[in-house]
Short mmCIF file of C-alpha atoms in Angstrom, two decimals:
data_model
loop_
_atom_site.label_atom_id
_atom_site.label_comp_id
_atom_site.label_asym_id
_atom_site.label_seq_id
_atom_site.Cartn_x
_atom_site.Cartn_y
_atom_site.Cartn_z
CA UNK A 1 3.83 -14.89 7.48
CA UNK A 2 6.53 -15.79 4.57
CA UNK A 3 8.80 -12.27 3.71
CA UNK A 4 6.37 -10.65 0.86
CA UNK A 5 9.27 -9.10 -1.32
CA UNK A 6 11.59 -11.58 -4.03
CA UNK A 7 12.33 -8.61 -5.70
CA UNK A 8 12.84 -4.83 -5.53
CA UNK A 9 8.84 -3.70 -4.23
CA UNK A 10 7.22 -1.35 -6.56
CA UNK A 11 4.22 -0.73 -3.49
CA UNK A 12 1.02 0.21 -4.12
CA UNK A 13 -0.05 3.50 -1.47
CA UNK A 14 -3.80 4.07 -1.90
CA UNK A 15 -3.10 7.90 -0.75
CA UNK A 16 -5.84 10.69 -0.48
CA UNK A 17 -4.84 14.69 -1.10
CA UNK A 18 -5.32 16.84 1.61
CA UNK A 19 -4.58 20.50 0.99
CA UNK A 20 -6.12 22.98 3.30
CA UNK A 21 -7.94 25.49 1.96
CA UNK A 22 -8.38 23.97 -1.32
CA UNK A 23 -11.63 20.80 -0.05
CA UNK A 24 -14.29 20.89 1.91
CA UNK A 25 -13.43 20.98 6.04
CA UNK A 26 -14.82 17.38 5.64
CA UNK A 27 -12.28 15.72 3.89
CA UNK A 28 -9.80 16.15 7.15
CA UNK A 29 -12.23 12.55 7.82
CA UNK A 30 -10.63 9.56 6.88
CA UNK A 31 -11.81 8.59 3.21
CA UNK A 32 -13.02 5.16 2.59
CA UNK A 33 -13.69 3.29 -1.33
CA UNK A 34 -16.69 2.62 -2.70
CA UNK A 35 -18.81 1.61 -5.37
CA UNK A 36 -21.82 4.34 -6.53
CA UNK A 37 -24.20 2.83 -8.90
CA UNK A 38 -25.88 6.34 -11.01
CA UNK A 39 -28.92 6.38 -12.69
CA UNK A 40 -28.30 5.10 -16.69
CA UNK A 41 -27.17 8.62 -17.95
CA UNK A 42 -26.30 10.21 -15.14
CA UNK A 43 -22.46 9.11 -14.67
CA UNK A 44 -21.13 12.23 -15.63
CA UNK A 45 -23.55 13.99 -13.20
CA UNK A 46 -22.93 12.00 -9.89
CA UNK A 47 -18.76 12.10 -11.19
CA UNK A 48 -18.26 15.86 -11.50
CA UNK A 49 -20.47 15.62 -7.26
CA UNK A 50 -17.47 13.56 -6.21
CA UNK A 51 -14.90 15.36 -7.46
CA UNK A 52 -16.53 18.49 -6.18
CA UNK A 53 -16.76 17.21 -2.51
CA UNK A 54 -12.53 16.68 -2.61
CA UNK A 55 -13.47 12.39 -3.61
CA UNK A 56 -11.20 10.64 -5.65
CA UNK A 57 -12.22 8.32 -8.68
CA UNK A 58 -10.91 5.42 -9.31
CA UNK A 59 -12.75 3.58 -11.93
CA UNK A 60 -15.18 4.41 -14.37
CA UNK A 61 -16.79 0.70 -14.97
CA UNK A 62 -19.45 2.54 -17.47
CA UNK A 63 -20.66 -1.27 -18.37
CA UNK A 64 -22.56 -1.25 -14.99
CA UNK A 65 -23.30 2.31 -14.15
CA UNK A 66 -21.07 2.10 -12.21
CA UNK A 67 -18.13 4.52 -10.63
CA UNK A 68 -15.22 3.72 -7.66
CA UNK A 69 -14.81 6.23 -5.57
CA UNK A 70 -13.09 7.38 -2.04
CA UNK A 71 -15.09 9.95 0.03
CA UNK A 72 -15.61 9.98 3.63
CA UNK A 73 -19.05 8.51 6.09
CA UNK A 74 -20.80 11.48 5.19
CA UNK A 75 -19.47 12.55 1.78
CA UNK A 76 -21.11 8.79 0.70
CA UNK A 77 -24.24 8.98 2.64
CA UNK A 78 -24.45 12.36 1.28
CA UNK A 79 -24.02 10.73 -1.92
CA UNK A 80 -26.61 7.90 -1.15
CA UNK A 81 -29.29 10.28 -1.11
CA UNK A 82 -29.15 12.16 -4.49
CA UNK A 83 -31.69 11.19 -7.14
CA UNK A 84 -28.95 10.42 -9.88
CA UNK A 85 -27.38 7.76 -7.72
CA UNK A 86 -29.24 3.93 -7.10
CA UNK A 87 -27.23 2.98 -4.41
CA UNK A 88 -23.93 3.65 -2.92
CA UNK A 89 -22.00 -0.15 -1.41
CA UNK A 90 -18.45 -0.75 0.32
CA UNK A 91 -15.72 -1.94 -2.04
CA UNK A 92 -14.92 -4.77 -0.35
CA UNK A 93 -11.20 -5.76 -0.21
CA UNK A 94 -9.80 -8.94 -2.55
CA UNK A 95 -6.69 -11.10 -2.03
CA UNK A 96 -4.38 -13.46 -3.29
CA UNK A 97 -4.97 -16.62 -2.12
CA UNK A 98 -1.82 -18.96 -2.50
CA UNK A 99 1.17 -19.46 -0.18
CA UNK A 100 4.83 -21.13 -0.98
CA UNK A 101 4.76 -24.28 0.49
CA UNK A 102 8.22 -25.93 -0.22
CA UNK A 103 11.79 -26.22 -2.57
CA UNK A 104 11.61 -27.23 -6.07
CA UNK A 105 14.04 -26.83 -8.50
CA UNK A 106 14.35 -28.35 -11.35
CA UNK A 107 16.67 -29.23 -14.51
CA UNK A 108 14.53 -31.55 -16.87
CA UNK A 109 10.67 -31.72 -17.52
CA UNK A 110 8.92 -32.94 -14.46
CA UNK A 111 4.64 -33.53 -14.75
CA UNK A 112 3.30 -31.91 -12.33
CA UNK A 113 1.33 -34.53 -9.96
CA UNK A 114 -1.69 -32.30 -11.34
CA UNK A 115 -1.48 -32.80 -14.60
CA UNK A 116 -2.27 -36.19 -14.61
CA UNK A 117 -4.45 -36.56 -11.88
CA UNK A 118 -7.51 -34.47 -13.70
CA UNK A 119 -6.46 -36.25 -17.30
CA UNK A 120 -4.64 -33.51 -19.12
CA UNK A 121 -2.52 -35.90 -21.21
CA UNK A 122 -5.33 -38.30 -21.94
CA UNK A 123 -6.94 -34.85 -23.52
CA UNK A 124 -3.79 -34.31 -25.16
CA UNK A 125 -3.53 -38.14 -26.61
CA UNK A 126 -6.52 -36.92 -28.91
CA UNK A 127 -5.05 -33.96 -30.30
CA UNK A 128 -6.44 -31.37 -27.69
CA UNK A 129 -4.02 -28.74 -26.20
CA UNK A 130 -5.60 -25.46 -25.50
CA UNK A 131 -5.17 -23.25 -29.08
CA UNK A 132 -6.91 -20.76 -30.24
CA UNK A 133 -8.17 -20.48 -26.65
CA UNK A 134 -7.43 -17.65 -24.24
CA UNK A 135 -6.68 -17.61 -20.66
CA UNK A 136 -6.54 -13.97 -19.54
CA UNK A 137 -5.07 -14.60 -15.65
CA UNK A 138 -5.91 -11.82 -12.80
CA UNK A 139 -2.76 -12.04 -10.43
CA UNK A 140 0.65 -10.23 -9.58
CA UNK A 141 2.02 -10.54 -12.60
CA UNK A 142 4.06 -12.79 -14.90
CA UNK A 143 7.86 -12.74 -15.88
CA UNK A 144 6.88 -12.98 -19.25
CA UNK A 145 10.85 -14.47 -19.95
CA UNK A 146 10.77 -17.44 -17.76
CA UNK A 147 12.06 -20.36 -19.65
CA UNK A 148 9.04 -22.41 -19.16
CA UNK A 149 6.28 -19.34 -20.47
CA UNK A 150 8.01 -17.55 -23.48
CA UNK A 151 7.36 -20.27 -25.81
CA UNK A 152 3.01 -19.61 -25.30
CA UNK A 153 1.90 -18.72 -28.82
CA UNK A 154 1.10 -15.04 -27.32
CA UNK A 155 1.35 -13.31 -23.83
CA UNK A 156 0.28 -10.20 -23.54
CA UNK A 157 -1.38 -8.04 -20.14
CA UNK A 158 -2.07 -4.92 -18.74
CA UNK A 159 -1.01 -3.69 -15.29
CA UNK A 160 -3.39 -1.84 -12.96
CA UNK A 161 -0.56 -0.63 -10.39
CA UNK A 162 1.89 0.37 -12.03
CA UNK A 163 4.03 0.06 -15.59
CA UNK A 164 5.24 -3.71 -15.43
CA UNK A 165 2.91 -6.22 -15.84
CA UNK A 166 5.75 -8.69 -16.72
CA UNK A 167 7.09 -7.99 -13.90
CA UNK A 168 6.27 -10.83 -10.44
CA UNK A 169 8.09 -9.48 -7.56
CA UNK A 170 6.03 -11.52 -5.58
CA UNK A 171 5.84 -15.22 -8.11
CA UNK A 172 2.13 -15.31 -7.33
CA UNK A 173 0.83 -14.79 -10.78
CA UNK A 174 3.80 -16.37 -12.82
CA UNK A 175 3.07 -19.92 -10.78
CA UNK A 176 -0.36 -19.58 -11.39
CA UNK A 177 0.82 -18.99 -15.26
CA UNK A 178 3.25 -21.87 -15.47
CA UNK A 179 0.58 -24.32 -14.47
CA UNK A 180 -1.88 -23.45 -17.21
CA UNK A 181 0.51 -23.36 -19.85
CA UNK A 182 3.49 -24.10 -18.95
CA UNK A 183 5.79 -25.33 -22.21
CA UNK A 184 6.24 -28.89 -23.32
CA UNK A 185 9.90 -28.02 -23.72
CA UNK A 186 12.27 -30.45 -22.01
CA UNK A 187 13.06 -28.02 -18.89
CA UNK A 188 10.79 -27.00 -15.68
CA UNK A 189 7.80 -28.16 -15.32
CA UNK A 190 4.74 -28.47 -18.35
CA UNK A 191 1.28 -26.92 -18.12
CA UNK A 192 -1.93 -28.11 -18.75
CA UNK A 193 -1.93 -27.09 -21.83
CA UNK A 194 1.19 -27.82 -22.85
CA UNK A 195 2.90 -24.29 -23.64
CA UNK A 196 -0.17 -23.93 -26.41
CA UNK A 197 -3.20 -22.00 -24.42
CA UNK A 198 -2.23 -17.41 -25.52
CA UNK A 199 -2.17 -15.86 -21.75
CA UNK A 200 -3.36 -12.70 -20.75
CA UNK A 201 -2.17 -11.56 -17.94
CA UNK A 202 -4.14 -8.14 -15.20
CA UNK A 203 -2.22 -7.38 -12.40
CA UNK A 204 -3.70 -5.73 -10.03
CA UNK A 205 -1.98 -6.93 -7.08
CA UNK A 206 1.64 -5.61 -5.80
CA UNK A 207 4.86 -7.10 -5.09
CA UNK A 208 4.34 -7.01 -2.51
CA UNK A 209 2.05 -9.75 -3.02
CA UNK A 210 -0.61 -12.25 -0.07
CA UNK A 211 -0.93 -10.58 2.67
CA UNK A 212 0.62 -6.71 2.49
CA UNK A 213 -0.72 -6.21 -1.30
CA UNK A 214 -4.50 -5.84 -1.82
CA UNK A 215 -6.65 -4.69 -3.69
CA UNK A 216 -10.55 -3.55 -4.26
CA UNK A 217 -14.36 -5.26 -5.79
CA UNK A 218 -13.88 -2.49 -8.58
CA UNK A 219 -10.19 -3.51 -9.03
CA UNK A 220 -10.96 -6.69 -10.00
CA UNK A 221 -14.19 -5.59 -12.03
CA UNK A 222 -12.40 -3.35 -14.12
CA UNK A 223 -9.58 -6.64 -14.33
CA UNK A 224 -12.00 -8.91 -15.61
CA UNK A 225 -13.76 -6.11 -17.84
CA UNK A 226 -10.29 -5.85 -19.31
CA UNK A 227 -9.88 -9.22 -19.76
CA UNK A 228 -13.59 -9.26 -22.46
CA UNK A 229 -12.05 -6.40 -24.15
CA UNK A 230 -9.13 -8.70 -24.79
CA UNK A 231 -10.56 -11.77 -25.92
CA UNK A 232 -10.25 -13.97 -23.11
CA UNK A 233 -12.76 -17.02 -23.08
CA UNK A 234 -11.60 -17.85 -19.50
CA UNK A 235 -10.80 -15.69 -16.92
CA UNK A 236 -8.92 -17.25 -13.32
CA UNK A 237 -8.95 -15.71 -10.51
CA UNK A 238 -6.74 -17.20 -6.96
CA UNK A 239 -8.32 -14.50 -5.33
CA UNK A 240 -10.62 -13.58 -2.72
CA UNK A 241 -12.46 -11.49 -0.13
CA UNK A 242 -14.94 -12.11 2.46
CA UNK A 243 -17.43 -9.69 1.28
CA UNK A 244 -19.51 -9.87 -1.45
CA UNK A 245 -19.96 -6.17 -4.04
CA UNK A 246 -23.55 -6.32 -5.85
CA UNK A 247 -21.66 -4.84 -8.58
CA UNK A 248 -19.36 -6.90 -8.78
CA UNK A 249 -21.44 -10.15 -8.79
CA UNK A 250 -23.65 -7.69 -11.71
CA UNK A 251 -20.17 -7.56 -13.99
CA UNK A 252 -19.62 -11.29 -13.27
CA UNK A 253 -22.94 -11.89 -14.51
CA UNK A 254 -22.67 -9.65 -17.34
CA UNK A 255 -19.79 -11.60 -18.17
CA UNK A 256 -21.10 -14.25 -18.18
CA UNK A 257 -23.69 -14.09 -20.33
CA UNK A 258 -21.54 -12.63 -23.31
CA UNK A 259 -20.21 -16.61 -22.41
CA UNK A 260 -16.91 -15.99 -20.81
CA UNK A 261 -15.74 -18.49 -18.50
CA UNK A 262 -14.78 -17.21 -14.47
CA UNK A 263 -13.26 -19.54 -11.85
CA UNK A 264 -11.96 -18.63 -8.70
CA UNK A 265 -10.11 -19.84 -5.31
CA UNK A 266 -12.51 -20.48 -2.76
CA UNK A 267 -9.68 -19.68 -0.58
CA UNK A 268 -8.15 -21.19 1.93
CA UNK A 269 -9.48 -19.80 5.55
CA UNK A 270 -10.95 -23.77 5.94
CA UNK A 271 -14.59 -22.74 6.97
CA UNK A 272 -17.85 -22.57 5.31
CA UNK A 273 -18.02 -19.15 4.84
CA UNK A 274 -18.83 -17.68 1.27
CA UNK A 275 -16.06 -15.65 0.01
CA UNK A 276 -15.80 -13.18 -3.47
CA UNK A 277 -16.03 -14.03 -6.69
CA UNK A 278 -16.41 -17.54 -6.38
CA UNK A 279 -19.06 -17.24 -4.24
CA UNK A 280 -21.07 -15.53 -6.95
CA UNK A 281 -23.35 -18.11 -8.89
CA UNK A 282 -22.03 -17.02 -12.74
CA UNK A 283 -18.46 -18.27 -11.44
CA UNK A 284 -16.96 -21.30 -10.87
CA UNK A 285 -15.69 -21.73 -6.92
CA UNK A 286 -12.63 -23.89 -6.74
CA UNK A 287 -11.45 -25.40 -3.69
CA UNK A 288 -7.60 -28.24 -2.76
CA UNK A 289 -6.87 -31.04 -3.05
CA UNK A 290 -3.43 -33.21 -2.23
CA UNK A 291 -1.49 -35.32 -3.46
CA UNK A 292 -3.73 -38.42 -1.99
CA UNK A 293 -7.56 -36.79 -3.57
CA UNK A 294 -8.13 -36.19 0.08
CA UNK A 295 -9.67 -32.11 0.89
CA UNK A 296 -6.96 -30.16 2.11
CA UNK A 297 -7.45 -29.19 5.32
CA UNK A 298 -6.78 -25.08 4.77
CA UNK A 299 -9.93 -24.96 1.50
CA UNK A 300 -13.13 -22.82 2.05
CA UNK A 301 -16.09 -25.39 1.67
CA UNK A 302 -19.38 -24.02 1.52
CA UNK A 303 -22.54 -24.95 -0.47
CA UNK A 304 -20.70 -22.85 -3.47
CA UNK A 305 -17.88 -25.00 -3.42
CA UNK A 306 -18.49 -26.72 -7.77
CA UNK A 307 -15.42 -27.86 -8.32
CA UNK A 308 -11.72 -29.54 -6.65
CA UNK A 309 -8.52 -29.97 -8.55
CA UNK A 310 -5.13 -30.78 -7.45
CA UNK A 311 -3.98 -27.15 -4.92
CA UNK A 312 -0.59 -29.25 -2.48
CA UNK A 313 2.33 -29.42 -2.73
CA UNK A 314 1.63 -27.66 -6.94
CA UNK A 315 5.23 -27.77 -8.61
CA UNK A 316 5.34 -24.52 -10.92
CA UNK A 317 7.20 -21.32 -12.31
CA UNK A 318 7.94 -18.25 -10.48
CA UNK A 319 10.40 -15.72 -11.35
CA UNK A 320 14.06 -16.53 -9.37
CA UNK A 321 15.80 -18.75 -8.23
CA UNK A 322 16.94 -18.82 -4.61
CA UNK A 323 20.25 -17.12 -3.65
CA UNK A 324 20.18 -18.15 1.01
CA UNK A 325 21.98 -21.05 1.61
CA UNK A 326 23.49 -23.25 4.01
CA UNK A 327 26.82 -24.38 3.28
CA UNK A 328 28.33 -27.27 5.18
CA UNK A 329 30.27 -30.80 4.98
CA UNK A 330 30.63 -30.01 0.67
CA UNK A 331 27.05 -29.63 0.48
CA UNK A 332 24.59 -26.16 0.07
CA UNK A 333 21.13 -26.69 1.21
CA UNK A 334 18.74 -23.86 0.06
CA UNK A 335 16.18 -21.81 2.05
CA UNK A 336 14.51 -18.85 1.90
CA UNK A 337 15.22 -15.29 3.95
CA UNK A 338 13.65 -14.60 7.15
CA UNK A 339 11.69 -11.32 6.84
CA UNK A 340 13.44 -8.69 9.00
CA UNK A 341 16.83 -10.80 9.38
CA UNK A 342 19.11 -8.89 7.70
CA UNK A 343 21.54 -9.64 4.63
CA UNK A 344 24.79 -11.50 5.25
CA UNK A 345 27.14 -13.98 5.23
CA UNK A 346 28.73 -15.85 8.63
CA UNK A 347 30.55 -18.05 8.69
CA UNK A 348 30.74 -20.58 12.01
CA UNK A 349 31.25 -23.93 13.84
CA UNK A 350 27.81 -26.02 13.00
CA UNK A 351 25.89 -26.91 16.18
CA UNK A 352 22.60 -28.73 16.37
CA UNK A 353 20.43 -26.31 19.01
CA UNK A 354 16.92 -28.85 19.94
CA UNK A 355 13.90 -26.93 19.87
CA UNK A 356 16.29 -23.54 20.81
CA UNK A 357 14.79 -23.17 23.34
CA UNK A 358 15.29 -20.24 26.29
CA UNK A 359 14.34 -22.76 28.62
CA UNK A 360 17.09 -25.72 27.81
CA UNK A 361 20.10 -23.44 27.49
CA UNK A 362 23.26 -24.47 25.06
CA UNK A 363 25.99 -25.71 26.33
CA UNK A 364 28.61 -23.28 24.28
CA UNK A 365 27.25 -21.36 20.98
CA UNK A 366 29.80 -19.02 20.64
CA UNK A 367 30.41 -17.77 17.37
CA UNK A 368 28.28 -21.04 16.27
CA UNK A 369 26.06 -21.15 13.54
CA UNK A 370 22.65 -22.72 14.97
CA UNK A 371 19.94 -25.73 13.82
CA UNK A 372 17.12 -25.37 14.79
CA UNK A 373 14.13 -27.46 14.59
CA UNK A 374 10.93 -25.41 14.13
CA UNK A 375 7.98 -26.01 16.41
CA UNK A 376 7.08 -25.37 20.08
CA UNK A 377 7.60 -21.12 19.87
CA UNK A 378 7.98 -18.45 17.43
CA UNK A 379 11.20 -18.40 15.20
CA UNK A 380 11.87 -14.83 16.40
CA UNK A 381 11.69 -16.54 20.13
CA UNK A 382 13.93 -19.02 18.34
CA UNK A 383 16.24 -16.30 16.98
CA UNK A 384 16.88 -14.33 20.64
CA UNK A 385 17.60 -17.53 22.12
CA UNK A 386 20.26 -18.46 19.68
CA UNK A 387 21.50 -14.80 20.09
CA UNK A 388 21.26 -14.44 23.54
CA UNK A 389 23.99 -17.64 24.02
CA UNK A 390 26.61 -15.27 21.57
CA UNK A 391 25.23 -17.21 18.34
CA UNK A 392 26.03 -15.84 15.14
CA UNK A 393 23.16 -17.18 12.39
CA UNK A 394 20.18 -19.27 13.05
CA UNK A 395 18.86 -21.71 10.38
CA UNK A 396 15.54 -23.09 11.63
CA UNK A 397 14.25 -26.83 9.23
CA UNK A 398 10.50 -27.25 8.65
CA UNK A 399 8.56 -29.62 11.16
CA UNK A 400 6.61 -30.81 7.92
CA UNK A 401 7.63 -31.98 4.42
CA UNK A 402 9.22 -28.59 2.37
CA UNK A 403 10.43 -25.78 2.50
CA UNK A 404 8.57 -22.44 4.32
CA UNK A 405 8.66 -19.01 4.65
CA UNK A 406 8.75 -17.70 8.45
CA UNK A 407 9.28 -14.11 10.13
CA UNK A 408 10.91 -12.01 13.13
CA UNK A 409 8.10 -10.18 13.39
CA UNK A 410 9.22 -6.65 13.24
CA UNK A 411 12.61 -5.03 12.67
CA UNK A 412 15.23 -5.36 15.10
CA UNK A 413 19.33 -6.31 15.69
CA UNK A 414 18.62 -9.03 14.27
CA UNK A 415 21.40 -11.99 13.75
CA UNK A 416 21.71 -14.03 9.84
CA UNK A 417 18.42 -16.37 9.60
CA UNK A 418 17.21 -18.91 7.70
CA UNK A 419 15.01 -21.63 7.01
CA UNK A 420 15.76 -24.97 5.54
CA UNK A 421 13.40 -27.63 3.67
CA UNK A 422 12.59 -31.23 6.91
CA UNK A 423 14.91 -32.55 4.96
CA UNK A 424 17.28 -30.47 4.72
CA UNK A 425 18.54 -29.66 8.28
CA UNK A 426 18.01 -33.15 9.43
CA UNK A 427 20.79 -34.27 6.41
CA UNK A 428 22.51 -30.98 8.08
CA UNK A 429 22.67 -32.15 11.61
CA UNK A 430 24.74 -34.82 9.88
CA UNK A 431 27.54 -32.18 9.61
CA UNK A 432 27.43 -30.84 13.19
CA UNK A 433 30.87 -29.55 14.83
CA UNK A 434 32.03 -28.62 11.46
CA UNK A 435 32.64 -25.52 10.55
CA UNK A 436 29.26 -23.75 7.88
CA UNK A 437 29.09 -20.65 6.08
CA UNK A 438 24.83 -19.25 6.16
CA UNK A 439 24.12 -17.11 3.58
CA UNK A 440 21.24 -14.60 3.46
CA UNK A 441 20.11 -13.25 0.40
CA UNK A 442 17.39 -12.19 -1.78
CA UNK A 443 16.51 -14.09 -4.18
CA UNK A 444 17.76 -12.97 -7.75
CA UNK A 445 16.13 -13.14 -11.09
CA UNK A 446 15.22 -16.14 -12.71
CA UNK A 447 13.99 -19.04 -13.78
CA UNK A 448 13.09 -20.54 -10.79
CA UNK A 449 10.85 -23.91 -10.01
CA UNK A 450 8.32 -24.24 -6.41
CA UNK A 451 6.15 -26.23 -5.18
CA UNK A 452 3.11 -24.57 -3.44
CA UNK A 453 -0.02 -24.29 -2.39
CA UNK A 454 -3.57 -23.09 -1.83
CA UNK A 455 -6.58 -22.76 -3.97
CA UNK A 456 -4.74 -20.75 -6.08
CA UNK A 457 -3.04 -23.38 -7.17
CA UNK A 458 -5.61 -25.31 -7.47
CA UNK A 459 -7.72 -22.48 -9.54
CA UNK A 460 -5.86 -22.44 -12.62
CA UNK A 461 -5.61 -26.10 -12.64
CA UNK A 462 -9.96 -25.99 -13.87
CA UNK A 463 -9.18 -22.97 -16.16
CA UNK A 464 -6.58 -24.82 -18.14
CA UNK A 465 -8.97 -28.02 -17.75
CA UNK A 466 -11.64 -25.61 -20.04
CA UNK A 467 -8.93 -24.21 -22.03
CA UNK A 468 -8.21 -28.02 -23.61
CA UNK A 469 -12.13 -28.45 -23.71
CA UNK A 470 -12.64 -25.60 -25.20
CA UNK A 471 -10.17 -25.82 -28.53
CA UNK A 472 -11.80 -29.68 -29.02
CA UNK A 473 -14.72 -27.62 -30.39
CA UNK A 474 -14.24 -22.97 -30.01
CA UNK A 475 -18.54 -23.64 -31.02
CA UNK A 476 -19.21 -24.60 -27.90
CA UNK A 477 -20.29 -22.60 -24.89
CA UNK A 478 -19.34 -21.07 -21.54
CA UNK A 479 -22.44 -22.90 -19.90
CA UNK A 480 -21.76 -26.71 -21.96
CA UNK A 481 -18.24 -26.44 -20.99
CA UNK A 482 -18.86 -25.78 -17.27
CA UNK A 483 -22.08 -28.39 -17.47
CA UNK A 484 -19.58 -31.14 -18.93
CA UNK A 485 -16.37 -30.29 -16.21
CA UNK A 486 -19.41 -30.22 -12.99
CA UNK A 487 -21.16 -34.12 -14.19
CA UNK A 488 -18.10 -35.85 -15.35
CA UNK A 489 -15.69 -34.62 -12.21
CA UNK A 490 -14.30 -37.68 -9.87
CA UNK A 491 -16.59 -37.66 -6.64
CA UNK A 492 -14.85 -37.81 -3.73
CA UNK A 493 -15.72 -36.97 -0.37
CA UNK A 494 -19.92 -38.10 0.65
CA UNK A 495 -21.57 -39.57 -2.27
CA UNK A 496 -22.92 -36.30 -5.15
CA UNK A 497 -22.59 -33.28 -4.93
CA UNK A 498 -20.88 -31.24 -1.45
CA UNK A 499 -19.73 -29.15 0.92
CA UNK A 500 -16.23 -29.13 0.10
CA UNK A 501 -15.43 -30.53 -3.13
CA UNK A 502 -18.27 -29.29 -5.07
CA UNK A 503 -18.75 -31.82 -7.94
CA UNK A 504 -15.49 -33.49 -7.31
CA UNK A 505 -12.17 -33.41 -8.45
CA UNK A 506 -11.93 -32.46 -12.63
CA UNK A 507 -11.10 -34.77 -15.14
CA UNK A 508 -10.17 -33.52 -18.71
CA UNK A 509 -10.93 -36.88 -20.54
CA UNK A 510 -14.32 -37.59 -19.31
CA UNK A 511 -15.07 -34.25 -19.40
CA UNK A 512 -14.31 -34.14 -23.43
CA UNK A 513 -16.09 -37.43 -23.98
CA UNK A 514 -19.43 -36.02 -21.78
CA UNK A 515 -19.02 -32.97 -24.85
CA UNK A 516 -19.38 -35.61 -28.12
CA UNK A 517 -22.99 -35.63 -26.81
CA UNK A 518 -23.71 -32.64 -24.97
CA UNK A 519 -26.82 -30.89 -26.37
CA UNK A 520 -27.11 -26.62 -25.10
CA UNK A 521 -28.07 -25.99 -22.09
CA UNK A 522 -27.39 -23.47 -19.00
CA UNK A 523 -25.26 -25.97 -17.13
CA UNK A 524 -26.00 -27.28 -14.22
CA UNK A 525 -25.09 -23.57 -12.22
CA UNK A 526 -25.10 -20.25 -14.55
CA UNK A 527 -26.46 -17.35 -12.80
CA UNK A 528 -29.66 -17.18 -11.43
CA UNK A 529 -32.39 -14.31 -13.18
#
């Protein structure tokens, strides 16, 4: 697991205040998040019942006659019997669906491989670049001052977790947004829409990001309604959860009927299990491909997968610059801080520790900075071996392509430790025996670029393609856009639609050509009635 905090943390802590003697004794029990659907016109009565019971109201979702609350199981059962209540169901969790893969600083503009894979440049050549289309991204926030985003025609947002939708402590939202619309400006990268699409960010995850930060279905429902209220044509959701919600399904069906196109990540467990909201009929579920157009081994697969898009080694914008390095032989190798390792800088002779196994003791690591290859044992075991042999710093390099983020598992009396890419680690071996300095430090705010992987990274490619198509004809419906992308996708895997690729790799130019003669219709997979 990566160190989840990139920049100062604003943690989202859900608490239920308990005042002895002021609330019913039942609320000494743990409170649970639930969704309560009420009879039309009875929202106030149900809300009052929840508050009288000492419960906490999180969201009032009037458009679907629902409130999201925290109450004990006992009170949830009581409320289910209230004549004003239609039903009570769990408010399931939603998580991010992307992860860092490797470092990718850029000083001149790079066209990420996925941009060409989805045929975006061919649509630009026809004069359609996403103008006038608004994509709403529901994520971790956005570094709106990034050099590759600041030139967008409009950027706005809203945060459920703090007052800073335009601060992204984890980077996930900024990365996804860059894939959708990074500006064509001779630096960094370029998005599917080359700086012409309008962006609205709804921040529902805090700055701790993946694994630590979490949101509920009700948070997502409210966020989607905020997207609609702010004029979104497309909602891009690089997130998922294993449990479905009837209220969430109802919300996305209503948005589809309003003409909004919702796109979501299929998820990253690499198994044949439905994740949500991607697996609702009213949402496009997106799987991930690598650069060879093969199905990514982490990508979820099931009969709800509709489209596939680039999701491995996707270079895009992040809100920081690296500040952890191995300096040796006049070279500097950028790395990532190991979670729980102390920040600081140490200098010693560089030695080759191999796999840094306790069973293979070194000749002498006293006062040394030790290069360790990833593999066989945990990062904590490798660093412990270095410490037990009097090493003062550890640089663990990857055994696969790219940079990675690692953890030492828990707080402790650790030495300085960072991760390196495979290429940098192998290159640094040439300087064994020379003096080396290892710096472990928090990244700094800035115009950064990294290649990440996940169905999170595939999702914004599809959202961006939809924006290109809509800019060609604003009179098109969401169903027509959806149909065009499905019917013209590059067929991969088994012939026809399959559980891994859906209809195939989304193809912007072919979909544009299809739309020329498309007749009005509901599309291949609209919501079931």
